[in-house]
PDB file of C-alpha atoms in Angstrom:
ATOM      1  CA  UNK A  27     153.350 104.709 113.898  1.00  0.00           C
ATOM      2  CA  UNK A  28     149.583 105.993 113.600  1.00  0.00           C
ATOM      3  CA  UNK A  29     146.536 104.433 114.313  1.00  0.00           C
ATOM      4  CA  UNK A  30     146.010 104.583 110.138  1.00  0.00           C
ATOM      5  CA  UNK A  31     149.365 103.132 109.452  1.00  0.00           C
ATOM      6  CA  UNK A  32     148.657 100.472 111.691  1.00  0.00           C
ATOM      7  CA  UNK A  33     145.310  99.710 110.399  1.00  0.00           C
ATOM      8  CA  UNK A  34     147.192  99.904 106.832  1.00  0.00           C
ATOM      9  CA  UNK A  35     150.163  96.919 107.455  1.00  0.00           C
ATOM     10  CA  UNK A  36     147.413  94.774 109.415  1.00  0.00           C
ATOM     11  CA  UNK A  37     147.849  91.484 108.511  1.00  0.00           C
ATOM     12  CA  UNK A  38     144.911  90.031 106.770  1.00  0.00           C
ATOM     13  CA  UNK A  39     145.245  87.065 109.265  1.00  0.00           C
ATOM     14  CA  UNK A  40     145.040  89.337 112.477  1.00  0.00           C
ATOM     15  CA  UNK A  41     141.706  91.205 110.573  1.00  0.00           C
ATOM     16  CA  UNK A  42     140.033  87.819 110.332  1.00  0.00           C
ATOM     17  CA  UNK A  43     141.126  86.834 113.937  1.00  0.00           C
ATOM     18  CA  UNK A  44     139.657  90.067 115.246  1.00  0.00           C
ATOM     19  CA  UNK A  45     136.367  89.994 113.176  1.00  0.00           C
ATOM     20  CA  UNK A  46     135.973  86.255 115.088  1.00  0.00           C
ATOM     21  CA  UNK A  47     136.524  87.660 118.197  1.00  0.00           C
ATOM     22  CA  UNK A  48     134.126  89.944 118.040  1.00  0.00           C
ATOM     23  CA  UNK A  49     131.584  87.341 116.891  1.00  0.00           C
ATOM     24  CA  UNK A  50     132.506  84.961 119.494  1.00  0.00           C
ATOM     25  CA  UNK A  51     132.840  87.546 122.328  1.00  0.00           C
ATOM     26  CA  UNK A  52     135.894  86.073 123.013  1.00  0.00           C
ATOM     27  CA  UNK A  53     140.016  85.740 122.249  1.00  0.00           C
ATOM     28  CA  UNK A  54     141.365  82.574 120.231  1.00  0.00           C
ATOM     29  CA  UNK A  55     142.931  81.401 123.298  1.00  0.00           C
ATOM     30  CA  UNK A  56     139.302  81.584 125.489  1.00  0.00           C
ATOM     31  CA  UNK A  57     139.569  84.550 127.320  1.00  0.00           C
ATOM     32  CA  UNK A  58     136.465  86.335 127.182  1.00  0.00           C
ATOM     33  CA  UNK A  59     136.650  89.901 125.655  1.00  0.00           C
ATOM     34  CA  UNK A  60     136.003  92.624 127.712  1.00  0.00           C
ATOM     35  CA  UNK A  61     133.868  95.438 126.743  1.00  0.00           C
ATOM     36  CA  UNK A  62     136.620  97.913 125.909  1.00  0.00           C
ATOM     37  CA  UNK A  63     138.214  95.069 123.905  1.00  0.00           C
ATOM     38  CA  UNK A  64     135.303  94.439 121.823  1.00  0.00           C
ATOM     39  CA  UNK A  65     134.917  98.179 121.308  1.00  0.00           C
ATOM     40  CA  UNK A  66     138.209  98.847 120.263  1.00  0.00           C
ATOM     41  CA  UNK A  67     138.369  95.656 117.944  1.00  0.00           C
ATOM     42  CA  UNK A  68     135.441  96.311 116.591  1.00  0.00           C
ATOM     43  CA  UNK A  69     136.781 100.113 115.795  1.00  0.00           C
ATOM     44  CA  UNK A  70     139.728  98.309 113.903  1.00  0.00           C
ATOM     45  CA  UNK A  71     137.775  96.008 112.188  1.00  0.00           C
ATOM     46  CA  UNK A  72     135.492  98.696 110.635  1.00  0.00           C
ATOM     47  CA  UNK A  73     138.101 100.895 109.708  1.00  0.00           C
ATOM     48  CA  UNK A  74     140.462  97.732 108.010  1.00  0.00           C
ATOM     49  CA  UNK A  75     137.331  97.232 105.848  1.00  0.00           C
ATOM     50  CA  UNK A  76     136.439 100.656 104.580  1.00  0.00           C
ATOM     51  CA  UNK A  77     140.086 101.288 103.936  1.00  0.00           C
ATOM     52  CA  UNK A  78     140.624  98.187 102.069  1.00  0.00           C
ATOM     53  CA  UNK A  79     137.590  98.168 100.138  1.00  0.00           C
ATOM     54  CA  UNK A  80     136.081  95.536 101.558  1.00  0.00           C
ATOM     55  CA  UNK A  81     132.950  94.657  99.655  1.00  0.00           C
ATOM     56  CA  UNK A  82     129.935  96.245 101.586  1.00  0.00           C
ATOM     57  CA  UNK A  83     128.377  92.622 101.567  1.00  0.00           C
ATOM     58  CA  UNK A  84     130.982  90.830 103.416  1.00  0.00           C
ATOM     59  CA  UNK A  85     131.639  93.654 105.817  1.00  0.00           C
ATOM     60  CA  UNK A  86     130.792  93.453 109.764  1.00  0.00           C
ATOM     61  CA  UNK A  87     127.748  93.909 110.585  1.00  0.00           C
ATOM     62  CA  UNK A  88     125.892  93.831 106.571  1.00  0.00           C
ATOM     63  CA  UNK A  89     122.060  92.887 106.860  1.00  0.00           C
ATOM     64  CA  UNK A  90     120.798  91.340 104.097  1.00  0.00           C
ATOM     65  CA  UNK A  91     117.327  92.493 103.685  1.00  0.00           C
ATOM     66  CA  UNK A  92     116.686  90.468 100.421  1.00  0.00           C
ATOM     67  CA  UNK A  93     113.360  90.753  99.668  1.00  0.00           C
ATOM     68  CA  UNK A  94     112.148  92.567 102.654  1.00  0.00           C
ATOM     69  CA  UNK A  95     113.709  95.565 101.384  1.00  0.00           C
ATOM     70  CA  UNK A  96     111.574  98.768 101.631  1.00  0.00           C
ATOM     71  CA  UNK A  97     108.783  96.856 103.514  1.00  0.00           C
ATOM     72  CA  UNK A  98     107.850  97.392 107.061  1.00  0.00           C
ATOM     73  CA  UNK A  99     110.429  94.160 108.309  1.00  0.00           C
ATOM     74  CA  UNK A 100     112.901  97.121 106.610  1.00  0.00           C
ATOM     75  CA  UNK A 101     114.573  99.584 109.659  1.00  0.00           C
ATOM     76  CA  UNK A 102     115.053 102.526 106.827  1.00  0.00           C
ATOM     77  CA  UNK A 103     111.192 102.345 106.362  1.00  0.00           C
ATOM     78  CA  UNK A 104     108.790 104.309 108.464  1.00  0.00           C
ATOM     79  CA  UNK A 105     105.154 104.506 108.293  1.00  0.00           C
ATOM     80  CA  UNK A 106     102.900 107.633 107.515  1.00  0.00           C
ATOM     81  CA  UNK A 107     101.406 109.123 110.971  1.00  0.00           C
ATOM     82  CA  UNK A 108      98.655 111.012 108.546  1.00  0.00           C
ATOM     83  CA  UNK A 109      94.857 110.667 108.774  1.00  0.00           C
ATOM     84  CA  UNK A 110      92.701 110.866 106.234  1.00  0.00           C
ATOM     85  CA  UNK A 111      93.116 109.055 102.838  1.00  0.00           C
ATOM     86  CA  UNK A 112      96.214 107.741 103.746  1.00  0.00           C
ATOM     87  CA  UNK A 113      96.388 104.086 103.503  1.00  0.00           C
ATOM     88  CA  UNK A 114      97.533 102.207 106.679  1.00  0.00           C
ATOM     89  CA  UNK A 115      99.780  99.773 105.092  1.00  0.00           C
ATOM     90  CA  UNK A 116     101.604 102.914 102.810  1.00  0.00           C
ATOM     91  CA  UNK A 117     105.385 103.091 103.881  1.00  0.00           C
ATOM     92  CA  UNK A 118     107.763 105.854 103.387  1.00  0.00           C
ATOM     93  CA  UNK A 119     111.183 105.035 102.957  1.00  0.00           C
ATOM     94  CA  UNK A 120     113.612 106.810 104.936  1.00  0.00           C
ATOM     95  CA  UNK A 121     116.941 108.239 103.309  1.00  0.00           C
ATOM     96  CA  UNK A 122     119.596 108.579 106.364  1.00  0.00           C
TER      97      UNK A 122
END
């Protein structure tokens, strides 16, 4: 079986118990995760989602930026380094 078919018949249950583990830092039964186990969890967890459409909202990790979208609290917003006319508080979003 390959990592993709694996990540295909996951159990639903077992995605949810990993996605907890990772926020807890550690395994249902209180063993602490080590950092190759939340690495590799974490791995599975992002590809489950992406191949089963998991809505971006509800997926690990999903910031949401609300109404501080394309301000400066925003990460995918820089500001201008120009001089001149350019207003200070003029931001530049960033397209990654």
């Amino acid at each position: 079986m390959t990592y993709e078919e694996l990540i295909e018949r996951l159990d639903p249950n077992v995605y949810r118990s990993l996605r907890q583990s990772i926020e807890l830092g550690k395994w249902p039964d209180g063993r602490k995760l080590t950092p190759e186990q939340r690495e590799i969890s974490l791995e599975a967890v992002i590809y489950y989602e992406n191949l089963h459409n998991i809505p971006e909202e509800e997926r690990t990790g999903y910031l949401d930026r609300g109404s501080k979208a394309g301000t400066a609290c925003d990460p995918s917003v820089q500001r201008t380094q120009g001089k001149g006319d350019v207003d200070p508080d003029q931001y530049v979003e960033v397209k990654s």
